[in-house]
């Protein structure tokens, strides 16, 4: 299980250890998930265009 965050501006979902993780004031904690797919699904509840980060959640990056 990994901890995931969504960038409030770009709506990209990041793992907690991602080098592109936004500053604390610019991110929202999504919780601990077994895959980026689960984290993106949760993020889509508030950010309909949420997508995985190209660097840390590449398998969930569709844009």
XYZ file of C-alpha atoms in Angstrom:
63
model
C 0.000 0.000 0.000
C 1.205 3.466 -0.872
C 0.010 6.914 0.148
C -1.352 9.102 -2.634
C -2.037 12.797 -3.095
C -3.790 14.822 -5.777
C -2.438 18.151 -6.970
C -5.241 20.678 -6.431
C -4.232 22.670 -9.529
C -3.342 20.049 -12.155
C -5.407 17.192 -10.686
C -2.514 14.781 -11.129
C -2.313 11.907 -8.658
C 1.112 11.346 -7.057
C 2.670 8.755 -4.787
C 3.921 10.257 -1.527
C 7.576 9.804 -2.529
C 7.239 11.318 -6.028
C 9.842 13.911 -7.018
C 7.024 15.973 -8.581
C 4.825 15.966 -5.452
C 3.373 19.461 -5.003
C 3.886 21.584 -1.905
C 1.613 20.698 1.068
C -0.700 23.671 0.486
C -1.245 22.544 -3.105
C -2.163 18.907 -2.499
C -4.925 16.829 -0.991
C -4.346 13.472 0.702
C -6.216 10.626 -0.993
C -5.286 7.906 1.466
C -3.423 4.631 1.260
C -4.176 2.506 -1.808
C -2.858 -0.696 -3.345
C -2.639 0.898 -6.804
C -2.714 4.246 -8.567
C -5.960 3.143 -10.244
C -7.729 3.141 -6.877
C -6.227 6.537 -5.996
C -7.249 8.077 -9.343
C -10.754 6.681 -8.919
C -11.021 8.398 -5.533
C -9.591 11.663 -6.913
C -12.177 11.640 -9.729
C -14.928 12.062 -7.118
C -13.767 15.667 -6.602
C -11.699 16.256 -9.739
C -13.394 14.641 -12.734
C -10.331 15.042 -14.956
C -7.887 13.497 -12.438
C -5.044 11.520 -13.961
C -1.944 9.685 -12.788
C 1.426 11.407 -12.668
C 3.646 10.634 -15.674
C 6.615 10.031 -13.348
C 5.298 8.007 -10.392
C 1.923 6.652 -11.607
C 2.725 6.147 -15.272
C 0.300 3.227 -15.718
C -2.522 5.604 -14.715
C -1.371 8.507 -16.897
C -3.760 8.808 -19.834
C -3.097 12.361 -21.003
